[in-house]
Amino acid sequence: MTGASPVTILSILRKHGIDNVSQSILDGRRDELMVDYLDDKLTLKQLCEKYSVSKTTLRQAVNRWELSELTPHRGHASESGGWSKYCKNEHYFDQIDTPEKAYWLGLIYADGYNGESPTWSFVLGLKSSDMELVEKLSVCIMGCTRLTRVKPSVHEWKGQMIRGSGAYRLTVYSRCLSEALARAGARRNKSMTLQFPTVDQVPSHLVRHFMLGYFDGDGCLASYQRMPYRKRYSFSIISTTQFCTEFGRVLEREVGVKSHTHKQLKMTILTLNKNDEIEKVLRWMYQDTPVWLPRKRAIYDQLCAYNISHPKAPTYSKHKGITFDKAKLGKKNPWIARVRIDGKDKTVGCAPTEEEAVRLRTAFLSRLETVSKMDASLPLVSPIQAPPEGPLADVVSVIQPHG
């Protein structure tokens, strides 16, 4: 009406001491508003429209009159000044003292967002197939399931239109919760600055649950079959250099497994590529854990079953002359027995086991030794019964004594 901005209007009202007009109106209609609020026939939005006030003004009046305690289903006035229809456990992350809290913190490190000031919002979103995990966190913090459906995105890739699977998002507005997450290391814009938590943030006996949560968020467990005779699995996480380095140190200290790291663009990737080492690491992470991502746990179970049904075969032998042909792994006779004759390696035979290959080589050497002894006992030139007469007599007399 005046052509001025809301800020200008508000400054003029404050200058004249009439900036609380809405509150004054509500105070003058207190009895009527209390009846409508406690009657529970009108929603909060309808109450705001009826009394021509905003939700903030209505919340302030309800808090002054202490009506929220009488009708908790109407809403919850949080300690940080927020307004929510659902009761929040704002102090859930004040101290990481349980495996479940450590796991959620690791998942938030990977896929969560902490808005901090001025929004004081916390957001965690996962794709539709992992909705069960977001629901569990919603129950821990909100006391109920309160998720937002994110529609699947459609984008073009290599000339084809790819449609995403959609996602579910948990959003909580709470200053106490946001500040607690920031103290625990889950800060805003953390992708390039993320640091592995200290002992004060996550105790040593809970660090494996934290690592499992981060793995479920920003980790990968996949299988591939590069060769036809054996399936291989790969374990990897992506983060900053400091985070991956410290992650690998914990694995080496607690499990005795050495990992590998390499740079990819601005991020660092930690990898494990041996089936037995991956199973050892994940068994340590999954031990006594209260919550996990079912999709990746199923791949871990497949890995354990595959390692049992396909034990790792030794690819070397301590016995001399025995070698293993990797190309024949899973096939017949992968063990090869060889002997060295006249400076060259000669294949004696192939066997299904190492012991059988050793027996083949030993038997061949014994036969070779027997033949050598027999050859040594026989003269190289057969004896002449009667020396010839004539000119050859002198030649025979010279050659015969020397054999």
PDB file of N, CA and C in Angstrom, residues 344-380:
ATOM      1  N   LYS A 344      68.089 -77.310 -19.275  1.00  0.00           N
ATOM      2  CA  LYS A 344      66.753 -76.955 -19.716  1.00  0.00           C
ATOM      3  C   LYS A 344      65.721 -77.606 -18.810  1.00  0.00           C
ATOM      4  N   ASP A 345      64.588 -76.859 -18.558  1.00  0.00           N
ATOM      5  CA  ASP A 345      63.492 -77.389 -17.747  1.00  0.00           C
ATOM      6  C   ASP A 345      62.607 -78.286 -18.595  1.00  0.00           C
ATOM      7  N   LYS A 346      62.379 -79.496 -18.085  1.00  0.00           N
ATOM      8  CA  LYS A 346      61.544 -80.456 -18.784  1.00  0.00           C
ATOM      9  C   LYS A 346      60.344 -80.797 -17.909  1.00  0.00           C
ATOM     10  N   THR A 347      59.131 -80.717 -18.497  1.00  0.00           N
ATOM     11  CA  THR A 347      57.917 -81.035 -17.755  1.00  0.00           C
ATOM     12  C   THR A 347      57.778 -82.547 -17.616  1.00  0.00           C
ATOM     13  N   VAL A 348      57.663 -82.985 -16.369  1.00  0.00           N
ATOM     14  CA  VAL A 348      57.519 -84.408 -16.080  1.00  0.00           C
ATOM     15  C   VAL A 348      56.058 -84.827 -16.189  1.00  0.00           C
ATOM     16  N   GLY A 349      55.164 -83.979 -15.674  1.00  0.00           N
ATOM     17  CA  GLY A 349      53.741 -84.307 -15.702  1.00  0.00           C
ATOM     18  C   GLY A 349      52.940 -83.295 -14.921  1.00  0.00           C
ATOM     19  N   CYS A 350      51.592 -83.414 -14.968  1.00  0.00           N
ATOM     20  CA  CYS A 350      50.666 -82.531 -14.252  1.00  0.00           C
ATOM     21  C   CYS A 350      49.827 -83.357 -13.289  1.00  0.00           C
ATOM     22  N   ALA A 351      49.436 -82.736 -12.181  1.00  0.00           N
ATOM     23  CA  ALA A 351      48.693 -83.458 -11.152  1.00  0.00           C
ATOM     24  C   ALA A 351      47.638 -82.535 -10.551  1.00  0.00           C
ATOM     25  N   PRO A 352      46.576 -83.098  -9.976  1.00  0.00           N
ATOM     26  CA  PRO A 352      45.529 -82.267  -9.377  1.00  0.00           C
ATOM     27  C   PRO A 352      45.938 -81.642  -8.053  1.00  0.00           C
ATOM     28  N   THR A 353      46.908 -82.245  -7.337  1.00  0.00           N
ATOM     29  CA  THR A 353      47.345 -81.723  -6.042  1.00  0.00           C
ATOM     30  C   THR A 353      48.850 -81.567  -6.024  1.00  0.00           C
ATOM     31  N   GLU A 354      49.302 -80.797  -5.058  1.00  0.00           N
ATOM     32  CA  GLU A 354      50.740 -80.567  -4.915  1.00  0.00           C
ATOM     33  C   GLU A 354      51.461 -81.852  -4.533  1.00  0.00           C
ATOM     34  N   GLU A 355      50.872 -82.650  -3.639  1.00  0.00           N
ATOM     35  CA  GLU A 355      51.514 -83.892  -3.201  1.00  0.00           C
ATOM     36  C   GLU A 355      51.675 -84.863  -4.371  1.00  0.00           C
ATOM     37  N   GLU A 356      50.660 -84.938  -5.228  1.00  0.00           N
ATOM     38  CA  GLU A 356      50.752 -85.830  -6.369  1.00  0.00           C
ATOM     39  C   GLU A 356      51.846 -85.380  -7.334  1.00  0.00           C
ATOM     40  N   ALA A 357      51.995 -84.052  -7.509  1.00  0.00           N
ATOM     41  CA  ALA A 357      53.050 -83.534  -8.375  1.00  0.00           C
ATOM     42  C   ALA A 357      54.426 -83.856  -7.807  1.00  0.00           C
ATOM     43  N   VAL A 358      54.572 -83.797  -6.475  1.00  0.00           N
ATOM     44  CA  VAL A 358      55.850 -84.138  -5.842  1.00  0.00           C
ATOM     45  C   VAL A 358      56.176 -85.610  -6.074  1.00  0.00           C
ATOM     46  N   ARG A 359      55.150 -86.480  -5.966  1.00  0.00           N
ATOM     47  CA  ARG A 359      55.388 -87.907  -6.192  1.00  0.00           C
ATOM     48  C   ARG A 359      55.791 -88.177  -7.644  1.00  0.00           C
ATOM     49  N   LEU A 360      55.159 -87.469  -8.591  1.00  0.00           N
ATOM     50  CA  LEU A 360      55.542 -87.646  -9.990  1.00  0.00           C
ATOM     51  C   LEU A 360      57.001 -87.269 -10.223  1.00  0.00           C
ATOM     52  N   ARG A 361      57.414 -86.149  -9.646  1.00  0.00           N
ATOM     53  CA  ARG A 361      58.801 -85.697  -9.852  1.00  0.00           C
ATOM     54  C   ARG A 361      59.782 -86.643  -9.175  1.00  0.00           C
ATOM     55  N   THR A 362      59.459 -87.110  -7.983  1.00  0.00           N
ATOM     56  CA  THR A 362      60.355 -88.032  -7.272  1.00  0.00           C
ATOM     57  C   THR A 362      60.499 -89.349  -8.037  1.00  0.00           C
ATOM     58  N   ALA A 363      59.370 -89.868  -8.539  1.00  0.00           N
ATOM     59  CA  ALA A 363      59.428 -91.125  -9.290  1.00  0.00           C
ATOM     60  C   ALA A 363      60.254 -90.969 -10.563  1.00  0.00           C
ATOM     61  N   PHE A 364      60.107 -89.825 -11.219  1.00  0.00           N
ATOM     62  CA  PHE A 364      60.881 -89.605 -12.445  1.00  0.00           C
ATOM     63  C   PHE A 364      62.378 -89.516 -12.133  1.00  0.00           C
ATOM     64  N   LEU A 365      62.733 -88.820 -11.066  1.00  0.00           N
ATOM     65  CA  LEU A 365      64.150 -88.700 -10.708  1.00  0.00           C
ATOM     66  C   LEU A 365      64.744 -90.050 -10.338  1.00  0.00           C
ATOM     67  N   SER A 366      63.953 -90.884  -9.639  1.00  0.00           N
ATOM     68  CA  SER A 366      64.461 -92.203  -9.269  1.00  0.00           C
ATOM     69  C   SER A 366      64.679 -93.065 -10.513  1.00  0.00           C
ATOM     70  N   ARG A 367      63.739 -93.004 -11.475  1.00  0.00           N
ATOM     71  CA  ARG A 367      63.934 -93.761 -12.711  1.00  0.00           C
ATOM     72  C   ARG A 367      65.139 -93.250 -13.493  1.00  0.00           C
ATOM     73  N   LEU A 368      65.300 -91.926 -13.508  1.00  0.00           N
ATOM     74  CA  LEU A 368      66.428 -91.333 -14.220  1.00  0.00           C
ATOM     75  C   LEU A 368      67.753 -91.756 -13.594  1.00  0.00           C
ATOM     76  N   GLU A 369      67.774 -91.841 -12.254  1.00  0.00           N
ATOM     77  CA  GLU A 369      68.990 -92.259 -11.575  1.00  0.00           C
ATOM     78  C   GLU A 369      69.298 -93.726 -11.870  1.00  0.00           C
ATOM     79  N   THR A 370      68.263 -94.558 -11.898  1.00  0.00           N
ATOM     80  CA  THR A 370      68.458 -95.979 -12.203  1.00  0.00           C
ATOM     81  C   THR A 370      69.016 -96.162 -13.611  1.00  0.00           C
ATOM     82  N   VAL A 371      68.452 -95.450 -14.560  1.00  0.00           N
ATOM     83  CA  VAL A 371      68.933 -95.539 -15.933  1.00  0.00           C
ATOM     84  C   VAL A 371      70.375 -95.073 -16.037  1.00  0.00           C
ATOM     85  N   SER A 372      70.719 -94.039 -15.314  1.00  0.00           N
ATOM     86  CA  SER A 372      72.083 -93.514 -15.359  1.00  0.00           C
ATOM     87  C   SER A 372      73.079 -94.533 -14.819  1.00  0.00           C
ATOM     88  N   LYS A 373      72.691 -95.234 -13.740  1.00  0.00           N
ATOM     89  CA  LYS A 373      73.583 -96.252 -13.182  1.00  0.00           C
ATOM     90  C   LYS A 373      73.760 -97.400 -14.163  1.00  0.00           C
ATOM     91  N   MET A 374      72.659 -97.791 -14.810  1.00  0.00           N
ATOM     92  CA  MET A 374      72.768 -98.875 -15.787  1.00  0.00           C
ATOM     93  C   MET A 374      73.654 -98.456 -16.957  1.00  0.00           C
ATOM     94  N   ASP A 375      73.555 -97.259 -17.429  1.00  0.00           N
ATOM     95  CA  ASP A 375      74.387 -96.782 -18.530  1.00  0.00           C
ATOM     96  C   ASP A 375      75.847 -96.708 -18.128  1.00  0.00           C
ATOM     97  N   ALA A 376      76.084 -96.366 -16.864  1.00  0.00           N
ATOM     98  CA  ALA A 376      77.469 -96.260 -16.409  1.00  0.00           C
ATOM     99  C   ALA A 376      78.130 -97.617 -16.314  1.00  0.00           C
ATOM    100  N   SER A 377      77.326 -98.678 -16.031  1.00  0.00           N
ATOM    101  CA  SER A 377      77.906-100.016 -15.896  1.00  0.00           C
ATOM    102  C   SER A 377      78.208-100.654 -17.244  1.00  0.00           C
ATOM    103  N   LEU A 378      77.645-100.173 -18.325  1.00  0.00           N
ATOM    104  CA  LEU A 378      77.871-100.732 -19.651  1.00  0.00           C
ATOM    105  C   LEU A 378      78.990 -99.985 -20.353  1.00  0.00           C
ATOM    106  N   PRO A 379      79.917-100.746 -21.069  1.00  0.00           N
ATOM    107  CA  PRO A 379      80.965-100.064 -21.836  1.00  0.00           C
ATOM    108  C   PRO A 379      80.356 -99.339 -23.021  1.00  0.00           C
ATOM    109  N   LEU A 380      80.948 -98.210 -23.350  1.00  0.00           N
ATOM    110  CA  LEU A 380      80.451 -97.443 -24.481  1.00  0.00           C
ATOM    111  C   LEU A 380      80.770 -98.124 -25.818  1.00  0.00           C
TER     112      LEU A 380
END
